[in-house]
Structures are given as C-alpha cells and as structure tokens.
mmCIF file of C-alpha atoms and ligand atoms in Angstrom:
data_model
loop_
_atom_site.group_PDB
_atom_site.id
_atom_site.type_symbol
_atom_site.label_atom_id
_atom_site.label_comp_id
_atom_site.label_asym_id
_atom_site.label_seq_id
_atom_site.Cartn_x
_atom_site.Cartn_y
_atom_site.Cartn_z
ATOM 1 C CA MET A 4 1.805 10.265 16.587
ATOM 2 C CA GLU A 5 5.034 11.883 14.669
ATOM 3 C CA GLY A 6 4.211 15.054 13.826
ATOM 4 C CA THR A 7 1.116 15.586 16.105
ATOM 5 C CA GLY A 8 2.687 17.192 18.429
ATOM 6 C CA LYS A 9 1.402 14.600 20.997
ATOM 7 C CA THR A 10 3.546 13.003 23.966
ATOM 8 C CA PHE A 11 4.000 9.519 25.517
ATOM 9 C CA SER A 12 5.243 7.466 28.352
ATOM 10 C CA VAL A 13 6.703 4.293 28.396
ATOM 11 C CA GLN A 14 8.258 2.347 32.001
ATOM 12 C CA LEU A 15 12.116 1.589 31.504
ATOM 13 C CA ARG A 16 12.910 -1.184 33.798
ATOM 14 C CA ILE A 17 17.060 -0.062 34.306
ATOM 15 C CA TRP A 18 19.779 -2.439 35.422
ATOM 16 C CA ARG A 19 21.398 -0.542 38.823
ATOM 17 C CA GLN A 20 24.595 -1.212 39.910
ATOM 18 C CA SER A 21 26.222 1.179 42.328
ATOM 19 C CA ASN A 22 30.151 -0.587 41.555
ATOM 20 C CA ARG A 23 31.767 -3.660 39.856
ATOM 21 C CA HIS A 24 31.532 -5.749 42.997
ATOM 22 C CA ALA A 25 28.043 -4.343 44.129
ATOM 23 C CA GLN A 26 24.835 -6.451 43.572
ATOM 24 C CA GLY A 27 22.564 -4.734 40.629
ATOM 25 C CA HIS A 28 18.821 -5.307 40.212
ATOM 26 C CA MET A 29 16.322 -4.222 38.318
ATOM 27 C CA VAL A 30 14.491 -0.471 39.087
ATOM 28 C CA GLN A 31 11.606 0.676 37.154
ATOM 29 C CA TYR A 32 10.913 4.232 36.420
ATOM 30 C CA GLN A 33 8.307 6.231 34.443
ATOM 31 C CA VAL A 34 9.460 8.623 31.637
ATOM 32 C CA THR A 35 6.562 11.077 30.101
ATOM 33 C CA GLY A 36 7.074 13.444 27.646
ATOM 34 C CA ILE A 37 8.376 11.127 24.891
ATOM 35 C CA THR A 38 7.710 11.985 20.953
ATOM 36 C CA PRO A 39 8.970 9.407 18.252
ATOM 37 C CA GLY A 40 11.752 11.295 17.119
ATOM 38 C CA MET A 41 13.889 11.489 20.387
ATOM 39 C CA ASP A 42 16.531 8.666 20.305
ATOM 40 C CA PHE A 43 16.774 6.132 22.896
ATOM 41 C CA LEU A 44 19.989 8.048 24.539
ATOM 42 C CA ASP A 45 17.891 11.270 24.493
ATOM 43 C CA VAL A 46 15.221 9.298 26.996
ATOM 44 C CA LEU A 47 17.876 8.461 29.339
ATOM 45 C CA GLU A 48 18.757 12.215 29.443
ATOM 46 C CA LYS A 49 15.488 13.282 30.378
ATOM 47 C CA LEU A 50 15.603 10.256 33.022
ATOM 48 C CA ASN A 51 18.371 11.521 34.753
ATOM 49 C CA GLU A 52 17.082 14.977 34.815
ATOM 50 C CA ARG A 53 14.352 14.069 37.012
ATOM 51 C CA LEU A 54 16.623 11.661 39.367
ATOM 52 C CA LEU A 55 19.247 14.023 39.678
ATOM 53 C CA LEU A 56 16.079 16.882 40.352
ATOM 54 C CA ARG A 57 14.565 14.209 43.190
ATOM 55 C CA GLY A 58 18.593 14.037 44.799
ATOM 56 C CA GLU A 59 18.816 10.389 43.295
ATOM 57 C CA ASP A 60 21.744 8.972 41.432
ATOM 58 C CA PRO A 61 21.635 9.240 38.351
ATOM 59 C CA VAL A 62 21.730 6.276 35.509
ATOM 60 C CA VAL A 63 25.314 5.785 33.859
ATOM 61 C CA PHE A 64 25.632 5.200 30.341
ATOM 62 C CA GLU A 65 28.183 5.038 27.998
ATOM 63 C CA TYR A 66 28.259 7.348 24.477
ATOM 64 C CA ASN A 67 30.864 9.200 22.529
ATOM 65 C CA CYS A 68 30.055 10.291 18.822
ATOM 66 C CA ARG A 69 25.724 9.749 19.301
ATOM 67 C CA GLU A 70 26.051 9.780 15.749
ATOM 68 C CA GLY A 71 26.393 5.638 14.785
ATOM 69 C CA SER A 72 30.507 5.707 14.022
ATOM 70 C CA CYS A 73 31.739 4.736 17.712
ATOM 71 C CA GLY A 74 29.936 1.946 18.838
ATOM 72 C CA THR A 75 30.421 3.014 22.426
ATOM 73 C CA CYS A 76 26.424 3.352 23.125
ATOM 74 C CA GLY A 77 26.194 -0.472 23.665
ATOM 75 C CA LEU A 78 22.998 -1.436 25.900
ATOM 76 C CA ILE A 79 20.820 -4.608 25.545
ATOM 77 C CA ILE A 80 17.212 -3.523 25.142
ATOM 78 C CA ASN A 81 14.358 -5.982 25.827
ATOM 79 C CA GLY A 82 17.192 -8.814 24.824
ATOM 80 C CA ASP A 83 18.559 -7.279 21.791
ATOM 81 C CA VAL A 84 22.131 -5.905 21.503
ATOM 82 C CA HIS A 85 21.574 -2.318 20.510
ATOM 83 C CA GLY A 86 17.597 -2.495 20.428
ATOM 84 C CA PRO A 87 15.056 -4.031 17.602
ATOM 85 C CA GLY A 88 17.004 -3.959 14.354
ATOM 86 C CA GLN A 89 19.826 -5.289 13.080
ATOM 87 C CA ASN A 90 23.437 -3.264 11.996
ATOM 88 C CA THR A 91 22.775 -0.674 14.434
ATOM 89 C CA VAL A 92 23.919 1.514 17.131
ATOM 90 C CA THR A 93 21.396 2.591 20.360
ATOM 91 C CA CYS A 94 22.091 5.975 19.684
ATOM 92 C CA ARG A 95 20.578 5.307 16.572
ATOM 93 C CA LEU A 96 17.532 3.666 17.828
ATOM 94 C CA LYS A 97 14.017 5.844 17.786
ATOM 95 C CA MET A 98 11.634 6.167 20.224
ATOM 96 C CA LYS A 99 9.300 5.488 17.286
ATOM 97 C CA ASN A 100 10.148 1.582 17.570
ATOM 98 C CA PHE A 101 8.253 1.723 21.075
ATOM 99 C CA ASN A 102 4.502 2.253 22.214
ATOM 100 C CA PRO A 103 2.994 4.738 24.471
ATOM 101 C CA GLY A 104 3.331 2.635 27.917
ATOM 102 C CA ASP A 105 5.697 -0.259 26.925
ATOM 103 C CA ILE A 106 7.651 -1.765 29.110
ATOM 104 C CA ILE A 107 11.307 -1.799 28.020
ATOM 105 C CA THR A 108 14.263 -3.204 29.730
ATOM 106 C CA VAL A 109 17.071 -1.498 29.562
ATOM 107 C CA GLU A 110 20.709 -4.014 30.824
ATOM 108 C CA PRO A 111 24.795 -3.590 30.223
ATOM 109 C CA TRP A 112 26.492 -6.167 27.758
ATOM 110 C CA ARG A 113 25.751 -9.039 29.834
ATOM 111 C CA ILE A 114 29.764 -10.371 29.477
ATOM 112 C CA LYS A 115 31.406 -11.760 31.820
ATOM 113 C CA SER A 116 34.829 -10.367 30.375
ATOM 114 C CA PHE A 117 33.311 -7.110 30.396
ATOM 115 C CA PRO A 118 32.410 -6.684 34.341
ATOM 116 C CA VAL A 119 29.938 -3.882 35.036
ATOM 117 C CA ILE A 120 31.949 -0.273 36.331
ATOM 118 C CA LYS A 121 28.429 0.785 37.042
ATOM 119 C CA ASP A 122 25.012 0.749 36.048
ATOM 120 C CA LEU A 123 24.988 0.372 31.949
ATOM 121 C CA ALA A 124 28.625 0.879 31.394
ATOM 122 C CA VAL A 125 30.946 -1.875 31.374
ATOM 123 C CA ASP A 126 34.675 -2.668 31.084
ATOM 124 C CA ARG A 127 35.709 -3.661 27.946
ATOM 125 C CA THR A 128 39.508 -3.622 28.627
ATOM 126 C CA ALA A 129 39.582 -7.130 27.791
ATOM 127 C CA LEU A 130 39.765 -6.113 23.654
ATOM 128 C CA ASP A 131 42.232 -3.699 24.258
ATOM 129 C CA ARG A 132 44.887 -6.687 25.906
ATOM 130 C CA ILE A 133 43.793 -8.702 23.219
ATOM 131 C CA LEU A 134 45.266 -6.086 20.897
ATOM 132 C CA GLU A 135 48.103 -5.734 22.877
ATOM 133 C CA ALA A 136 49.470 -8.802 22.402
ATOM 134 C CA GLY A 137 49.933 -8.667 18.655
ATOM 135 C CA GLY A 138 46.969 -6.731 17.024
ATOM 136 C CA PHE A 139 49.733 -4.528 15.292
ATOM 137 C CA ILE A 140 52.851 -4.620 13.171
ATOM 138 C CA SER A 141 55.988 -4.613 14.367
ATOM 139 C CA THR A 142 58.335 -4.116 11.206
ATOM 140 C CA SER A 143 59.663 -0.833 10.226
ATOM 141 C CA LEU A 144 57.850 -0.125 7.138
ATOM 142 C CA GLY A 145 60.154 2.653 6.439
ATOM 143 C CA GLY A 146 58.799 6.245 4.405
ATOM 144 C CA ALA A 147 55.797 6.219 2.235
ATOM 145 C CA PRO A 148 55.790 3.939 -0.539
ATOM 146 C CA GLU A 149 55.944 4.849 -4.308
ATOM 147 C CA ALA A 150 52.109 4.977 -5.188
ATOM 148 C CA ASN A 151 51.305 1.527 -6.944
ATOM 149 C CA SER A 152 54.584 -0.084 -6.397
ATOM 150 C CA LEU A 153 52.728 -2.459 -4.060
ATOM 151 C CA SER A 154 50.020 -3.731 -5.618
ATOM 152 C CA VAL A 155 46.673 -5.307 -3.638
ATOM 153 C CA PRO A 156 44.002 -6.878 -5.475
ATOM 154 C CA LYS A 157 41.258 -5.107 -5.131
ATOM 155 C CA GLU A 158 38.690 -7.747 -3.050
ATOM 156 C CA ASP A 159 41.696 -7.826 -0.557
ATOM 157 C CA ALA A 160 41.979 -4.331 -0.252
ATOM 158 C CA GLU A 161 37.952 -4.052 0.092
ATOM 159 C CA GLU A 162 37.633 -6.770 2.682
ATOM 160 C CA ALA A 163 40.609 -5.159 4.768
ATOM 161 C CA LEU A 164 39.098 -1.476 4.845
ATOM 162 C CA THR A 165 35.720 -3.189 6.229
ATOM 163 C CA ALA A 166 37.584 -5.436 8.842
ATOM 164 C CA ALA A 167 39.416 -1.806 9.013
ATOM 165 C CA SER A 168 35.851 -0.283 10.224
ATOM 166 C CA CYS A 169 35.307 -2.736 13.845
ATOM 167 C CA THR A 170 35.496 -0.223 16.513
ATOM 168 C CA GLY A 171 35.696 -2.639 19.247
ATOM 169 C CA CYS A 172 32.318 -1.996 20.294
ATOM 170 C CA GLY A 173 31.797 -5.436 20.849
ATOM 171 C CA ALA A 174 28.117 -5.948 20.151
ATOM 172 C CA CYS A 175 29.212 -8.651 18.391
ATOM 173 C CA ILE A 176 30.253 -10.427 21.973
ATOM 174 C CA ALA A 177 27.002 -9.201 23.498
ATOM 175 C CA ALA A 178 24.992 -11.171 20.870
ATOM 176 C CA CYS A 179 26.885 -14.209 20.908
ATOM 177 C CA PRO A 180 25.403 -17.158 23.310
ATOM 178 C CA ASN A 181 28.639 -18.207 24.125
ATOM 179 C CA GLY A 182 30.286 -14.480 24.677
ATOM 180 C CA SER A 183 33.053 -14.885 21.444
ATOM 181 C CA ALA A 184 35.220 -12.517 20.305
ATOM 182 C CA ALA A 185 35.666 -14.236 17.237
ATOM 183 C CA LEU A 186 34.322 -11.470 14.889
ATOM 184 C CA PHE A 187 36.238 -8.817 16.812
ATOM 185 C CA ILE A 188 39.297 -11.262 16.264
ATOM 186 C CA ALA A 189 38.509 -12.279 12.887
ATOM 187 C CA ALA A 190 38.222 -8.559 11.661
ATOM 188 C CA LYS A 191 41.562 -7.552 13.380
ATOM 189 C CA LEU A 192 43.312 -10.392 11.751
ATOM 190 C CA ALA A 193 41.863 -9.342 8.500
ATOM 191 C CA HIS A 194 42.624 -6.087 8.402
ATOM 192 C CA LEU A 195 46.258 -6.397 8.685
ATOM 193 C CA SER A 196 46.808 -9.779 7.601
ATOM 194 C CA LEU A 197 45.309 -9.305 3.728
ATOM 195 C CA LEU A 198 47.666 -6.444 3.174
ATOM 196 C CA PRO A 199 51.452 -7.676 2.477
ATOM 197 C CA GLN A 200 52.870 -5.357 5.275
ATOM 198 C CA GLY A 201 50.780 -6.811 7.595
ATOM 199 C CA ALA A 202 51.966 -10.712 5.961
ATOM 200 C CA PRO A 203 55.139 -11.361 7.440
ATOM 201 C CA GLU A 204 53.504 -11.333 11.296
ATOM 202 C CA ARG A 205 49.925 -13.270 10.094
ATOM 203 C CA ASN A 206 51.002 -16.470 11.621
ATOM 204 C CA ALA A 207 52.296 -15.275 15.048
ATOM 205 C CA ARG A 208 49.420 -12.551 14.939
ATOM 206 C CA THR A 209 46.884 -14.939 15.280
ATOM 207 C CA ILE A 210 48.470 -17.164 17.626
ATOM 208 C CA SER A 211 48.709 -14.335 20.091
ATOM 209 C CA LEU A 212 45.573 -12.655 18.967
ATOM 210 C CA VAL A 213 43.752 -16.387 19.800
ATOM 211 C CA ARG A 214 45.196 -16.717 23.160
ATOM 212 C CA ALA A 215 44.796 -13.768 24.217
ATOM 213 C CA ALA A 216 40.839 -14.069 24.270
ATOM 214 C CA GLN A 217 41.054 -17.648 25.373
ATOM 215 C CA LYS A 218 43.493 -16.052 28.151
ATOM 216 C CA GLU A 219 40.274 -13.287 28.893
ATOM 217 C CA GLY A 220 37.740 -15.673 29.400
ATOM 218 C CA PHE A 221 35.915 -14.817 25.597
ATOM 219 C CA GLY A 222 34.321 -18.563 24.221
ATOM 220 C CA PRO A 223 34.334 -20.608 21.977
ATOM 221 C CA CYS A 224 32.250 -19.298 18.308
ATOM 222 C CA CYS A 225 28.937 -21.296 17.649
ATOM 223 C CA ASN A 226 28.734 -19.915 14.446
ATOM 224 C CA ASN A 227 24.995 -18.912 14.449
ATOM 225 C CA GLY A 228 25.385 -15.527 13.170
ATOM 226 C CA ALA A 229 23.827 -13.453 15.894
ATOM 227 C CA CYS A 230 27.596 -11.288 15.779
ATOM 228 C CA GLU A 231 26.865 -10.481 12.596
ATOM 229 C CA GLN A 232 23.524 -9.291 12.636
ATOM 230 C CA ALA A 233 25.131 -7.354 15.400
ATOM 231 C CA CYS A 234 27.914 -5.666 14.496
ATOM 232 C CA PRO A 235 27.057 -1.417 13.234
ATOM 233 C CA ARG A 236 29.328 -1.976 11.044
ATOM 234 C CA GLY A 237 28.347 -5.208 8.726
ATOM 235 C CA ILE A 238 31.220 -7.287 8.670
ATOM 236 C CA LYS A 239 30.876 -10.523 8.151
ATOM 237 C CA LYS A 240 31.306 -13.875 10.079
ATOM 238 C CA ASP A 241 32.654 -15.438 6.754
ATOM 239 C CA LEU A 242 36.224 -13.753 8.245
ATOM 240 C CA ILE A 243 35.276 -16.060 11.541
ATOM 241 C CA ALA A 244 36.238 -19.453 8.995
ATOM 242 C CA LYS A 245 39.294 -17.435 7.332
ATOM 243 C CA MET A 246 40.433 -16.706 11.077
ATOM 244 C CA HIS A 247 39.845 -20.775 11.829
ATOM 245 C CA SER A 248 41.936 -21.713 8.589
ATOM 246 C CA ALA A 249 44.542 -18.910 9.585
ATOM 247 C CA TRP A 250 44.518 -20.261 13.162
ATOM 248 C CA ILE A 251 45.058 -23.958 11.491
ATOM 249 C CA LYS A 252 47.810 -23.200 9.416
ATOM 250 C CA ALA A 253 49.581 -21.509 12.155
ATOM 251 C CA ILE A 254 49.587 -23.693 14.775
ATOM 252 C CA LEU A 255 51.255 -26.740 12.169
ATOM 253 C CA SER A 256 53.882 -24.275 11.288
ATOM 254 C CA ASP A 257 54.635 -22.973 14.518
ATOM 255 C CA ARG A 258 55.399 -27.457 15.428
HETATM 256 S S1 LIG B 315 32.982 -7.226 14.597
HETATM 257 FE FE1 LIG B 315 31.419 -5.376 14.289
HETATM 258 S S2 LIG B 315 30.216 -6.035 16.740
HETATM 259 FE FE2 LIG B 315 32.235 -6.519 16.672
HETATM 260 S S3 LIG B 315 33.776 -5.268 17.692
HETATM 261 FE FE3 LIG B 315 33.921 -5.188 15.779
HETATM 262 S S4 LIG B 315 32.613 -3.471 15.169
HETATM 263 FE FE4 LIG B 315 31.969 -4.296 17.369
HETATM 264 S S1 LIG B 316 27.647 7.030 20.390
HETATM 265 FE FE1 LIG B 316 29.238 6.457 18.744
HETATM 266 S S2 LIG B 316 27.825 4.871 17.980
HETATM 267 FE FE2 LIG B 316 26.598 5.726 19.372
#
C-alpha cells in the first residue's frame, strides 16, 4: 500500500479515564485517512482533531521529542509495550505495521505505582522519588581533573555510558509481569557506581534506591527478560544481577 497514495482506516479501542480517581473504560473510534508512513501518534492526533470538531474531549497522551530519544510516549498497544517490535518507542511506530480494518487496543502503562492522570497519561514521579533517595553523588568533585589523571577501564566506561542513557521512561516496568523497577534501578546504580567518583557511596546508594523502590510499591524482579526487550535504550538485564550482588555486599557491610 505504501507509495500507492491509498489510505485506510482502523478502529482504535482506547482507554478513557477522566481523572486519577474515576473509573476508566474502553471506547472504540474509527480513524480514516491513514497512510502506512504515518506514525502512531499522528493517528491519535488525527482522532483528536475529529473529536474536537465534534465538541468531544480529546484523548490525552504524552510525548516530547518524537524522535525516539526521551521515552515519554509510552503506550501499551495490543498488549505490547510501545507496540509491536523490541527496543522501540511509540513515536517510531509506523502504521505499516497494521492492516486496514484492524482493531487496535491502546492502553496506558498498567502499573500500580504509575497512576493514570487522564486517559493514556500516567504519573511517573515515583521514579523521581527513587532518584531523590540516592541517585546522585553527594561528595564535592572540585574542578575538572587533568585529562587521563583518573583511569577508568574501557569496559566500565562503556557500561556506565550505556546505563546513563536510561531516560526513566518506565517501559521496563510496564513490560514486567511483577511491575519491577529492577532494570531502571540497576541502570541508575551502574552509571554512578562504575565510575571512581561514584564508588565511595556505592553501598549507601544501593540500599537507598532499592528500599525506595520497595516503598513505592514496585515488585520484585522475576528475571524473565521482558524488561530488556522493552528498553528503548537496549540496557541489558545483566546489570540486574550486578545490582543484586551489590545489594548483598551493601547489606553485609551495613551490619
Ligand atoms: S532501563 Fe530502559 S526501559 Fe527502563 S526506564 Fe531506563 S530507558 Fe526506560
Ligand atoms: S516522544 Fe520522545 S521517544 Fe517518543
């Protein structure tokens, strides 16, 4: 169909919820005039234009960069985090992945610790509170050090950089059957603790972040790997094993 100029229509079954305390429900809408090259958020915007013309409440959904960088655009599409495909984001999802007449179910992240604000938008501030509990370096680092005065093994530097690319999008948590924030916490711990500046506070940081996640109601890691497949940054679940080992060391040294 691509390149033929033909358009098609789909049915969107969308979660509508007027506020965080209201009862939500699915509502089905037909959207016409879709081309295979459109992205999924374009289709939601097309629907909203029509809803506004009819005097109805538009569907609330989140996005920021729309170029695959920020991770803000998280949705569950036909049961998949960010829709079909691995390590991707909804703003990159093209309509060529769907067929004319498809009924597509669109829901917000389904996590108890991410309450729905409205429709498809959720409150992810639980992750901010976890970081506030210790996701930082509190010692004074002084001025910029001389180049090469602080040697960091190449593998550690690369792993720390990959971990630092975590945007806190929550896709890993939405994909986990337990709603575990393990990959998020493991990434935040790794990007600080692997570098010399972050090493002195490693134990205290590990304990603070893990306990803060438990307090926020995130579940335990079940090691099924869904988090790794969902992460738009390609952060690997090996970091979770390292986090567990750091946790045991931290708890033992805390006694
Ligand atoms: S680990 Fe990946 S999926 Fe999880 S919050 Fe960070 S970037 Fe998002
Ligand atoms: S809006 Fe930023 S990754 Fe989709």
